[in-house]
Amino acid sequence: MPLPPILTHTFRRPLPYLPTLRSQNTIHAIQLEKRRTDSERTPDVMWLLEHRPVYTAGRRQKVEDLGVERDRLQGVGADWVQTDRGGQTTYHGPGQLTVYPLLDLGRSNASVREYICNLELSLREHLETHHGLEHYPSEHTGVFLSPDEKIASIGVHVRHRLTTHGIAMNITKEPTAWFDQVVACGLDGVRAASIEGATGKQVSVVQEAQRFAEILARRMGREIAPLDESHPEIWEIVQELEREAVAAGSWHNKPTSLR
C-alpha cells in the first residue's frame, strides 16, 4: 500500500526563526500522538520557506564561545538562536531556501543515515538537473561546488524517528555577505556560494522550492500535496506563522556592520 502524500506549504514571507522552531516541535508532538493512536493518520509535512536574518548554533558549539559570538552577530542586524540540530554556526535568511521535512521515518523504515543521504542526493540532483551545477565531492556534510564553495547545508534532529530541521540552499546572492560574518559550519576558508552567483541567472526562491520538494519526495518514494484545512491542527499552526511573519515587519537586507 503506497504511503500518503507529504503535505507541503510554501510560506509567503520570511519567517522569524524562534516561532518556526517552536512550531516544528508542536508538529512533532502532534505526529507522535497520532502515531500512537492511528499510524495511518500521522501527517508527514514539508515546510518550504525563507527566514528573517538569523544565525543558529548547533550542538557541537563550545559553550564558552557562544556568548561572545551571539553578541557580535546580533550587532550586525540578525537574530541569534542556539538549536538542537547537528552542526555548528550557520546563517538563514532571505534569498536562501530552507526546507523542514517533518517526517515519520518509521513509516518507510528508513534509517537516519538513509534519510540524510536522501537529502544530500536531492540537493545534488536539483542543482545538476535544473542549473547544470555539479557538486564537488567533500568529506563534509552538505553540498559544495568546489573545495572552498559551499552552496547547501544539512542539519537534522531526529527523536522517536520523527524529523525536525532540514536543509538550506542558497538561491540568490543575498545570503553571501551574512555568511562572510562567520566561519560557516566551522569550516575555515570555505565561502557561501549561490545558484545566482554560480550561473549568472536570475532565480526565484519560490520556483526552486517547488522543484526541490518534488525531487525529495520522489527520492523517498512519495508524492506531494498542498497542506490545507483538512488537517486543521497543522493548518492553524501554519496560518499563525504567516501572521507572525507579517507582524515582524521589515528586516535588514545586508549586515549593518562588516566583519
GROMACS .gro file of C-alpha atoms in nm:
model
  259
    1MET     CA    1   0.000   0.000   0.000
    2PRO     CA    2   0.155   0.334  -0.103
    3LEU     CA    3   0.224   0.592   0.163
    4PRO     CA    4   0.008   0.907   0.160
    5PRO     CA    5   0.148   1.227   0.008
    6ILE     CA    6   0.375   1.458   0.203
    7LEU     CA    7   0.179   1.775   0.278
    8THR     CA    8   0.372   2.084   0.164
    9HIS     CA    9   0.339   2.454   0.237
   10THR     CA   10   0.547   2.737   0.091
   11PHE     CA   11   0.544   3.045   0.316
   12ARG     CA   12   0.485   3.385   0.157
   13ARG     CA   13   0.714   3.599   0.375
   14PRO     CA   14   1.041   3.532   0.560
   15LEU     CA   15   0.965   3.373   0.898
   16PRO     CA   16   1.117   3.461   1.235
   17TYR     CA   17   1.327   3.165   1.348
   18LEU     CA   18   1.216   3.103   1.707
   19PRO     CA   19   0.841   3.076   1.637
   20THR     CA   20   0.922   2.844   1.348
   21LEU     CA   21   1.136   2.626   1.574
   22ARG     CA   22   0.859   2.611   1.834
   23SER     CA   23   0.609   2.519   1.565
   24GLN     CA   24   0.829   2.234   1.442
   25ASN     CA   25   0.828   2.097   1.795
   26THR     CA   26   0.450   2.131   1.813
   27ILE     CA   27   0.413   1.938   1.486
   28HIS     CA   28   0.647   1.673   1.629
   29ALA     CA   29   0.415   1.632   1.928
   30ILE     CA   30   0.108   1.603   1.703
   31GLN     CA   31   0.279   1.343   1.485
   32LEU     CA   32   0.388   1.142   1.788
   33GLU     CA   33   0.040   1.142   1.940
   34LYS     CA   34  -0.130   1.045   1.614
   35ARG     CA   35   0.120   0.763   1.558
   36ARG     CA   36   0.032   0.619   1.898
   37THR     CA   37  -0.340   0.618   1.818
   38ASP     CA   38  -0.357   0.554   1.442
   39SER     CA   39  -0.047   0.528   1.222
   40GLU     CA   40  -0.247   0.591   0.904
   41ARG     CA   41  -0.347   0.936   1.028
   42THR     CA   42   0.006   1.057   1.100
   43PRO     CA   43   0.064   1.361   0.877
   44ASP     CA   44   0.405   1.398   0.713
   45VAL     CA   45   0.475   1.765   0.640
   46MET     CA   46   0.730   1.965   0.441
   47TRP     CA   47   0.767   2.338   0.503
   48LEU     CA   48   0.945   2.546   0.237
   49LEU     CA   49   1.045   2.895   0.339
   50GLU     CA   50   1.289   3.179   0.384
   51HIS     CA   51   1.384   3.304   0.729
   52ARG     CA   52   1.440   3.656   0.852
   53PRO     CA   53   1.818   3.706   0.902
   54VAL     CA   54   1.933   3.471   1.180
   55TYR     CA   55   2.244   3.287   1.289
   56THR     CA   56   2.191   2.950   1.453
   57ALA     CA   57   2.434   2.747   1.662
   58GLY     CA   58   2.424   2.368   1.672
   59ARG     CA   59   2.501   2.106   1.933
   60ARG     CA   60   2.873   2.100   1.850
   61GLN     CA   61   2.932   2.458   1.964
   62LYS     CA   62   3.157   2.517   2.264
   63VAL     CA   63   2.958   2.678   2.545
   64GLU     CA   64   3.236   2.923   2.630
   65ASP     CA   65   3.235   3.060   2.274
   66LEU     CA   66   2.862   3.120   2.243
   67GLY     CA   67   2.820   3.443   2.442
   68VAL     CA   68   3.080   3.646   2.252
   69GLU     CA   69   2.962   3.512   1.917
   70ARG     CA   70   2.598   3.585   2.000
   71ASP     CA   71   2.666   3.948   2.095
   72ARG     CA   72   2.874   4.012   1.785
   73LEU     CA   73   2.625   3.863   1.541
   74GLN     CA   74   2.325   4.034   1.695
   75GLY     CA   75   2.519   4.356   1.642
   76VAL     CA   76   2.516   4.314   1.263
   77GLY     CA   77   2.136   4.312   1.246
   78ALA     CA   78   2.049   3.943   1.272
   79ASP     CA   79   1.885   3.726   1.533
   80TRP     CA   80   2.088   3.453   1.708
   81VAL     CA   81   1.947   3.120   1.830
   82GLN     CA   82   2.100   2.807   1.980
   83THR     CA   83   1.935   2.489   1.850
   84ASP     CA   84   1.936   2.113   1.899
   85ARG     CA   85   2.032   2.033   1.539
   86GLY     CA   86   2.366   1.885   1.439
   87GLY     CA   87   2.650   2.103   1.313
   88GLN     CA   88   2.791   2.442   1.407
   89THR     CA   89   2.706   2.807   1.336
   90THR     CA   90   2.524   2.878   1.013
   91TYR     CA   91   2.305   3.151   0.866
   92HIS     CA   92   1.947   3.155   0.739
   93GLY     CA   93   1.778   3.444   0.566
   94PRO     CA   94   1.611   3.589   0.257
   95GLY     CA   95   1.747   3.453  -0.069
   96GLN     CA   96   1.804   3.112   0.087
   97LEU     CA   97   1.559   2.823   0.056
   98THR     CA   98   1.514   2.648   0.390
   99VAL     CA   99   1.323   2.321   0.392
  100TYR     CA  100   1.191   2.149   0.702
  101PRO     CA  101   1.070   1.795   0.625
  102LEU     CA  102   0.875   1.690   0.935
  103LEU     CA  103   0.854   1.318   0.867
  104ASP     CA  104   0.797   0.988   1.044
  105LEU     CA  105   1.089   0.773   0.929
  106GLY     CA  106   0.919   0.469   1.078
  107ARG     CA  107   0.661   0.471   0.800
  108SER     CA  108   0.921   0.380   0.539
  109ASN     CA  109   1.166   0.200   0.772
  110ALA     CA  110   1.438   0.443   0.659
  111SER     CA  111   1.740   0.486   0.885
  112VAL     CA  112   1.863   0.830   0.986
  113ARG     CA  113   2.168   0.779   0.767
  114GLU     CA  114   1.949   0.692   0.467
  115TYR     CA  115   1.737   1.000   0.531
  116ILE     CA  116   2.038   1.233   0.541
  117CYS     CA  117   2.172   1.065   0.227
  118ASN     CA  118   1.840   1.130   0.051
  119LEU     CA  119   1.856   1.497   0.150
  120GLU     CA  120   2.206   1.534   0.006
  121LEU     CA  121   2.129   1.339  -0.311
  122SER     CA  122   1.818   1.551  -0.365
  123LEU     CA  123   2.021   1.871  -0.335
  124ARG     CA  124   2.276   1.741  -0.585
  125GLU     CA  125   2.004   1.633  -0.828
  126HIS     CA  126   1.829   1.969  -0.801
  127LEU     CA  127   2.145   2.166  -0.874
  128GLU     CA  128   2.254   1.946  -1.165
  129THR     CA  129   1.913   1.891  -1.326
  130HIS     CA  130   1.783   2.246  -1.310
  131HIS     CA  131   2.105   2.450  -1.321
  132GLY     CA  132   2.381   2.230  -1.463
  133LEU     CA  133   2.583   2.263  -1.141
  134GLU     CA  134   2.785   1.957  -1.047
  135HIS     CA  135   2.876   1.901  -0.684
  136TYR     CA  136   3.235   1.878  -0.563
  137PRO     CA  137   3.290   1.560  -0.355
  138SER     CA  138   3.365   1.653   0.006
  139GLU     CA  139   3.415   1.470   0.333
  140HIS     CA  140   3.193   1.733   0.499
  141THR     CA  141   2.814   1.721   0.519
  142GLY     CA  142   2.636   1.944   0.271
  143VAL     CA  143   2.687   2.025  -0.096
  144PHE     CA  144   2.996   2.201  -0.234
  145LEU     CA  145   3.070   2.343  -0.579
  146SER     CA  146   3.446   2.350  -0.517
  147PRO     CA  147   3.677   2.281  -0.221
  148ASP     CA  148   3.608   2.630  -0.085
  149GLU     CA  149   3.249   2.699  -0.202
  150LYS     CA  150   2.951   2.555  -0.015
  151ILE     CA  151   2.604   2.603  -0.162
  152ALA     CA  152   2.384   2.394   0.068
  153SER     CA  153   2.382   2.274   0.428
  154ILE     CA  154   2.215   1.986   0.610
  155GLY     CA  155   2.134   1.981   0.981
  156VAL     CA  156   1.869   1.749   1.120
  157HIS     CA  157   1.736   1.630   1.454
  158VAL     CA  158   1.553   1.300   1.500
  159ARG     CA  159   1.351   1.200   1.807
  160HIS     CA  160   1.123   0.896   1.818
  161ARG     CA  161   1.212   0.857   1.447
  162LEU     CA  162   1.040   1.190   1.377
  163THR     CA  163   1.249   1.451   1.196
  164THR     CA  164   1.287   1.824   1.254
  165HIS     CA  165   1.519   2.086   1.097
  166GLY     CA  166   1.641   2.001   0.746
  167ILE     CA  167   1.833   2.170   0.463
  168ALA     CA  168   1.924   2.518   0.343
  169MET     CA  169   2.027   2.605  -0.013
  170ASN     CA  170   2.149   2.948  -0.124
  171ILE     CA  171   1.941   3.065  -0.420
  172THR     CA  172   2.030   3.434  -0.465
  173LYS     CA  173   2.348   3.621  -0.373
  174GLU     CA  174   2.183   3.794  -0.077
  175PRO     CA  175   2.300   3.545   0.191
  176THR     CA  176   2.668   3.579   0.094
  177ALA     CA  177   2.751   3.894   0.294
  178TRP     CA  178   2.584   3.743   0.601
  179PHE     CA  179   2.784   3.422   0.572
  180ASP     CA  180   3.102   3.630   0.550
  181GLN     CA  181   3.048   3.730   0.914
  182VAL     CA  182   3.112   3.376   1.043
  183VAL     CA  183   3.318   3.065   0.984
  184ALA     CA  184   3.012   2.890   0.848
  185CYS     CA  185   2.965   2.534   0.974
  186GLY     CA  186   3.310   2.555   1.136
  187LEU     CA  187   3.491   2.527   0.800
  188ASP     CA  188   3.781   2.771   0.771
  189GLY     CA  189   3.840   2.906   0.422
  190VAL     CA  190   3.500   2.798   0.289
  191ARG     CA  191   3.268   3.065   0.148
  192ALA     CA  192   2.900   3.058   0.064
  193ALA     CA  193   2.805   3.000  -0.299
  194SER     CA  194   2.462   3.051  -0.455
  195ILE     CA  195   2.274   2.940  -0.765
  196GLU     CA  196   2.254   3.301  -0.887
  197GLY     CA  197   2.626   3.356  -0.833
  198ALA     CA  198   2.728   3.029  -0.997
  199THR     CA  199   2.503   3.058  -1.303
  200GLY     CA  200   2.469   3.434  -1.351
  201LYS     CA  201   2.095   3.387  -1.394
  202GLN     CA  202   1.801   3.536  -1.208
  203VAL     CA  203   1.638   3.276  -0.987
  204SER     CA  204   1.327   3.258  -0.771
  205VAL     CA  205   1.317   3.101  -0.426
  206VAL     CA  206   0.951   3.005  -0.475
  207GLN     CA  207   1.022   2.824  -0.802
  208GLU     CA  208   1.323   2.643  -0.656
  209ALA     CA  209   1.112   2.539  -0.356
  210GLN     CA  210   0.857   2.356  -0.570
  211ARG     CA  211   1.126   2.185  -0.774
  212PHE     CA  212   1.316   2.066  -0.468
  213ALA     CA  213   1.003   1.939  -0.293
  214GLU     CA  214   0.920   1.721  -0.593
  215ILE     CA  215   1.273   1.579  -0.611
  216LEU     CA  216   1.297   1.497  -0.241
  217ALA     CA  217   0.953   1.335  -0.231
  218ARG     CA  218   1.034   1.122  -0.535
  219ARG     CA  219   1.359   1.002  -0.380
  220MET     CA  220   1.164   0.894  -0.075
  221GLY     CA  221   0.905   0.714  -0.286
  222ARG     CA  222   0.636   0.970  -0.207
  223GLU     CA  223   0.418   1.226  -0.377
  224ILE     CA  224   0.340   1.576  -0.252
  225ALA     CA  225   0.009   1.754  -0.196
  226PRO     CA  226  -0.068   2.104  -0.065
  227LEU     CA  227  -0.144   2.134   0.304
  228ASP     CA  228  -0.496   2.267   0.361
  229GLU     CA  229  -0.779   2.298   0.611
  230SER     CA  230  -0.843   1.922   0.607
  231HIS     CA  231  -0.564   1.898   0.868
  232PRO     CA  232  -0.688   2.178   1.097
  233GLU     CA  233  -0.430   2.143   1.376
  234ILE     CA  234  -0.137   2.184   1.140
  235TRP     CA  235  -0.316   2.436   0.916
  236GLU     CA  236  -0.373   2.670   1.209
  237ILE     CA  237  -0.005   2.647   1.308
  238VAL     CA  238   0.089   2.747   0.953
  239GLN     CA  239  -0.156   3.036   0.949
  240GLU     CA  240  -0.023   3.164   1.281
  241LEU     CA  241   0.332   3.160   1.141
  242GLU     CA  242   0.211   3.354   0.836
  243ARG     CA  243   0.061   3.614   1.070
  244GLU     CA  244   0.381   3.634   1.277
  245ALA     CA  245   0.583   3.692   0.960
  246VAL     CA  246   0.366   3.991   0.872
  247ALA     CA  247   0.374   4.129   1.227
  248ALA     CA  248   0.754   4.108   1.240
  249GLY     CA  249   0.778   4.382   0.978
  250SER     CA  250   1.085   4.464   0.771
  251TRP     CA  251   1.435   4.319   0.805
  252HIS     CA  252   1.791   4.417   0.717
  253ASN     CA  253   1.886   4.308   0.365
  254LYS     CA  254   2.258   4.321   0.446
  255PRO     CA  255   2.471   4.328   0.764
  256THR     CA  256   2.470   4.665   0.937
  257SER     CA  257   2.844   4.634   1.002
  258LEU     CA  258   3.108   4.420   0.836
  259ARG     CA  259   3.349   4.180   0.996
   0.00000   0.00000   0.00000
